[in-house]
Amino acid sequence: MNFTVTALDVTDSTQSEVKRRATAGAPEGTVVTARHQRAGRGRRGHDWWDAPGQSLLVSVLLRPGGSPRVAPQLSLVGGLAVADALADAASVAARIRWPNDLLVDGRKVCGILAEAASDGMGRLDHVILGIGINLNQTGFPPTLRERATSLGLVTGRAYAAEPVLAAVLAHLGRRYAEWRAGGFAALRTVWLERSTVPGQLVRLPHGGEGPAVDVGDDGVLLARANDGRLLRIVSREATEEVTAHAAGH
Ligand code: BTN
């Protein structure tokens, strides 16, 4: 895939900027970065805080076509690509917490937001993959302090955004091509090796938590409920779909 990168100083959110460009017909591979976002967004309606110039803030436009049902898989593909990139650019072995947080020593070093839009005729129009990597922060606001870290804190080195961006885009291009050729099934084994599944505790849609057991060829997480049932969890977003899975899996 060819990437066309626009580097902004300040914007509301690179997600919003790429969304505007997608709506105006921008092609797959459109990439926007920023040094600072005034209204950065996280998953489930959360804000995404950044200290100006300390993070890699990037959004990438993908147009895979096909069914909207595959959109959640792209956030897993994104998580894997960033794990590859952190190993490559910083020799940091991050773990993927389903669906796509990247953790080092249990603390979050990167968050990913996948926002999908369909074309009104039942097909996927685009997915915008938003990636926020903590590069050089030496401290975080009190609400994040216990849960966040940065590449700098982990390795004691300073990171320029450009080489990390280059690694992210190179690995994303490669993993996306593998996904297009073979679906999530082609990435499932390596994704599992890099992830906190099995064992990760996940919030269950009808309350409580349960351990993740496995991820399917379709990227759906299997988690064990308190009553022993296995649940299929498609995504943690509001439109969560959960169905009882065949007993005995
Ligand atoms: C999360 O963990 O909740 C997802 C965070 C995603 C943050 C990135 S930063 C670049 C892009 N622009 C945004 O407004 N959000 C994503």
Coordinates of C-alpha atoms and ligand atoms in Angstrom, one line a residue:
M1 CA 0.0 0.0 0.0
N2 CA 1.2 3.5 -0.7
F3 CA 0.9 5.9 2.2
T4 CA 0.6 9.7 1.8
V5 CA 1.5 11.4 5.0
T6 CA 0.3 14.9 6.1
A7 CA 2.1 16.0 9.2
L8 CA 0.1 18.7 11.1
D9 CA 1.3 20.6 14.1
V10 CA -2.0 20.9 16.0
T11 CA -5.4 19.6 15.1
D12 CA -8.7 18.7 16.9
S13 CA -8.1 14.9 16.3
T14 CA -6.2 13.1 13.5
Q15 CA -9.3 10.8 13.4
S16 CA -11.6 13.7 12.7
E17 CA -9.1 15.1 10.1
V18 CA -8.9 11.7 8.3
K19 CA -12.7 11.4 8.5
R20 CA -13.2 14.7 6.7
R21 CA -10.7 13.6 4.1
A22 CA -12.4 10.2 3.7
T23 CA -15.8 11.8 3.3
A24 CA -14.3 14.0 0.5
G25 CA -13.1 10.8 -1.3
A26 CA -9.5 10.5 -0.1
P27 CA -7.8 7.2 -1.1
E28 CA -6.7 4.3 1.1
G29 CA -3.3 5.0 2.6
T30 CA -4.1 8.6 3.5
V31 CA -2.3 9.3 6.8
V32 CA -2.4 12.3 9.1
T33 CA -0.1 12.9 12.1
A34 CA -0.1 15.7 14.6
R35 CA 2.2 16.9 17.3
H36 CA -0.8 17.7 19.5
Q37 CA -4.5 17.1 19.5
R38 CA -7.0 19.5 21.1
A39 CA -9.7 16.9 21.2
G40 CA -8.0 13.5 21.0
R41 CA -10.5 10.6 21.2
G42 CA -10.1 7.2 22.8
R43 CA -12.3 4.2 22.8
R44 CA -15.8 4.2 24.4
G45 CA -16.1 8.0 24.4
H46 CA -13.0 8.6 26.4
D47 CA -10.6 11.5 25.8
W48 CA -7.1 10.8 24.7
W49 CA -4.7 13.0 26.5
D50 CA -1.3 14.1 25.0
A51 CA 1.5 16.3 26.0
P52 CA 2.5 18.3 22.9
G53 CA 5.4 16.7 20.9
Q54 CA 5.7 13.7 23.3
S55 CA 3.6 11.1 21.4
L56 CA 3.1 9.7 18.0
L57 CA -0.5 10.6 17.1
V58 CA -1.5 9.1 13.7
S59 CA -4.6 8.1 11.8
V60 CA -4.6 5.9 8.7
L61 CA -7.4 5.5 6.2
L62 CA -8.2 1.9 5.0
R63 CA -10.7 1.0 2.4
P64 CA -10.8 -2.8 2.4
G65 CA -14.4 -3.1 1.1
G66 CA -16.5 -6.2 2.0
S67 CA -18.7 -6.7 5.0
P68 CA -18.7 -4.3 7.9
R69 CA -18.4 -7.4 10.1
V70 CA -14.7 -7.6 9.3
A71 CA -14.0 -4.1 10.7
P72 CA -13.2 -5.2 14.3
Q73 CA -10.5 -7.5 12.8
L74 CA -8.6 -4.4 11.6
S75 CA -8.1 -3.1 15.1
L76 CA -6.4 -6.5 15.9
V77 CA -4.3 -6.1 12.7
G78 CA -3.3 -2.6 13.8
G79 CA -2.3 -3.8 17.3
L80 CA -0.1 -6.5 15.8
A81 CA 1.5 -4.1 13.4
V82 CA 2.3 -1.7 16.3
A83 CA 3.7 -4.5 18.4
D84 CA 6.0 -5.4 15.4
A85 CA 6.9 -1.7 15.0
L86 CA 7.8 -1.3 18.7
A87 CA 10.0 -4.3 18.6
D88 CA 11.7 -3.0 15.4
A89 CA 12.1 0.7 16.3
A90 CA 12.7 0.4 20.1
S91 CA 13.5 -3.2 20.9
V92 CA 10.4 -3.2 23.1
A93 CA 8.4 -6.4 23.5
A94 CA 4.9 -5.1 24.0
R95 CA 1.9 -7.4 24.7
I96 CA -1.4 -6.9 23.0
R97 CA -4.4 -6.7 25.4
W98 CA -7.4 -7.6 23.4
P99 CA -8.6 -5.9 21.4
N100 CA -5.7 -3.6 20.8
D101 CA -4.0 -1.9 23.8
L102 CA -0.3 -2.4 23.8
L103 CA 1.2 -3.0 27.3
V104 CA 4.7 -3.0 28.7
D105 CA 5.0 -4.4 32.2
G106 CA 1.2 -4.2 32.4
R107 CA 1.1 -0.4 31.6
K108 CA -0.3 1.0 28.4
V109 CA 2.2 2.4 25.9
C110 CA -0.2 2.6 22.9
G111 CA -3.9 2.8 22.3
I112 CA -5.7 2.2 19.1
L113 CA -9.1 3.3 18.0
A114 CA -10.7 1.8 14.9
E115 CA -13.7 3.8 13.5
A116 CA -15.6 2.2 10.7
A117 CA -18.3 3.6 8.3
S118 CA -20.5 1.7 5.9
D119 CA -21.6 2.9 2.5
G120 CA -25.3 2.8 3.2
M121 CA -25.7 -0.3 1.0
G122 CA -24.3 -2.8 3.5
R123 CA -20.7 -2.6 2.5
L124 CA -17.8 -1.2 4.5
D125 CA -16.8 2.2 3.1
H126 CA -13.7 2.8 5.2
V127 CA -12.0 2.1 8.5
I128 CA -9.9 4.8 10.2
L129 CA -7.2 3.3 12.4
G130 CA -6.1 5.8 15.0
I131 CA -2.8 5.0 16.9
G132 CA -1.5 6.9 19.9
I133 CA 2.0 5.8 21.0
N134 CA 3.6 7.3 24.1
L135 CA 7.1 8.2 23.1
N136 CA 8.9 10.4 25.6
Q137 CA 6.5 11.3 28.4
T138 CA 8.3 11.2 31.8
G139 CA 5.0 11.6 33.7
F140 CA 1.3 11.4 33.3
P141 CA -1.8 13.1 34.8
P142 CA -2.9 11.4 38.1
T143 CA -5.7 9.4 36.5
L144 CA -3.3 7.8 34.1
R145 CA -0.2 7.5 36.3
E146 CA -0.7 4.0 37.5
R147 CA -1.7 2.7 34.1
A148 CA 0.4 4.4 31.5
T149 CA 4.0 4.3 30.4
S150 CA 6.2 5.5 27.4
L151 CA 8.9 4.1 25.3
G152 CA 11.3 6.6 27.0
L153 CA 10.3 5.4 30.5
V154 CA 10.8 1.8 29.5
T155 CA 14.1 2.1 27.7
G156 CA 15.7 5.3 29.1
R157 CA 16.1 6.6 25.5
A158 CA 14.5 9.5 23.5
Y159 CA 12.4 8.7 20.4
A160 CA 11.8 10.9 17.4
A161 CA 8.3 10.4 16.0
E162 CA 9.4 9.9 12.3
P163 CA 11.3 6.6 12.6
V164 CA 8.6 5.1 14.8
L165 CA 6.0 6.3 12.3
A166 CA 8.0 4.7 9.4
A167 CA 8.1 1.4 11.3
V168 CA 4.4 1.5 12.1
L169 CA 3.5 2.2 8.5
A170 CA 5.9 -0.5 7.1
H171 CA 4.5 -3.2 9.4
L172 CA 0.9 -2.0 9.0
G173 CA 1.3 -2.3 5.2
R174 CA 2.7 -5.8 5.6
R175 CA 0.1 -7.1 8.1
Y176 CA -2.8 -5.5 6.2
A177 CA -1.6 -7.3 3.0
E178 CA -1.4 -10.6 4.9
W179 CA -4.9 -10.0 6.3
R180 CA -6.3 -9.2 2.8
A181 CA -4.8 -12.4 1.4
G182 CA -5.7 -14.8 4.3
G183 CA -8.1 -13.0 6.7
F184 CA -7.4 -12.9 10.4
A185 CA -6.8 -16.7 10.3
A186 CA -3.5 -15.9 8.6
L187 CA -2.4 -13.8 11.6
R188 CA -4.1 -15.6 14.5
T189 CA -1.2 -17.6 15.7
V190 CA 1.3 -14.7 15.8
W191 CA -1.3 -12.4 17.3
L192 CA -1.9 -14.9 20.1
E193 CA 1.8 -15.2 20.8
R194 CA 2.0 -11.4 21.2
S195 CA -1.2 -11.1 23.3
T196 CA -2.3 -11.5 26.9
V197 CA -4.9 -14.1 25.7
P198 CA -5.5 -16.6 27.2
G199 CA -5.8 -15.4 30.8
Q200 CA -6.6 -11.7 30.2
L201 CA -9.7 -10.7 32.3
V202 CA -12.3 -9.1 30.1
R203 CA -15.4 -7.2 31.1
L204 CA -18.5 -9.3 30.1
P205 CA -21.4 -7.5 28.5
H206 CA -24.0 -8.6 31.1
G207 CA -21.7 -7.6 34.0
G208 CA -18.7 -9.1 35.7
E209 CA -15.4 -10.2 34.3
G210 CA -14.2 -13.5 33.0
P211 CA -10.9 -14.9 31.6
A212 CA -10.3 -14.8 27.9
V213 CA -9.8 -18.3 26.6
D214 CA -8.9 -17.9 22.9
V215 CA -9.4 -15.8 19.8
G216 CA -11.2 -17.3 16.7
D217 CA -10.1 -17.3 13.1
D218 CA -12.6 -14.4 12.7
G219 CA -10.9 -12.3 15.5
V220 CA -13.7 -12.9 17.9
L221 CA -12.7 -13.3 21.6
L222 CA -13.9 -16.3 23.5
A223 CA -14.3 -15.7 27.2
R224 CA -15.5 -17.8 30.1
A225 CA -18.5 -16.5 32.1
N226 CA -19.0 -17.2 35.8
D227 CA -21.5 -19.9 35.1
G228 CA -19.0 -21.7 32.8
R229 CA -20.5 -20.7 29.5
L230 CA -18.2 -19.6 26.7
L231 CA -19.1 -16.3 25.3
R232 CA -18.2 -14.9 21.9
I233 CA -17.2 -11.2 22.2
V234 CA -17.0 -9.4 18.9
S235 CA -16.0 -6.0 20.3
R236 CA -15.9 -4.0 23.5
E237 CA -17.6 -1.1 21.9
A238 CA -21.2 -0.2 22.4
T239 CA -22.4 -2.4 19.7
E240 CA -21.1 -5.5 21.4
E241 CA -22.6 -8.7 20.1
V242 CA -22.4 -11.8 22.3
T243 CA -23.9 -15.1 21.7
A244 CA -23.6 -18.3 23.6
H245 CA -20.9 -20.5 22.1
A246 CA -21.3 -24.2 21.6
A247 CA -20.6 -25.9 24.9
G248 CA -17.5 -27.9 25.2
H249 CA -15.3 -25.7 23.1
Ligands
BTN1 C1 -7.8 4.1 23.3 O1 -6.9 3.4 23.8 O2 -8.8 4.4 23.9 C2 -7.6 4.5 21.9 C3 -6.7 5.7 21.8 C4 -6.5 6.2 20.3 C5 -5.7 7.5 20.3 C6 -5.3 7.9 18.9 S1 -4.2 9.2 18.9 C7 -4.4 9.4 17.2 C8 -5.8 9.2 16.9 N1 -6.6 10.4 17.0 C9 -7.4 10.4 18.0 O3 -8.2 11.3 18.3 N2 -7.4 9.2 18.6 C10 -6.4 8.3 18.0

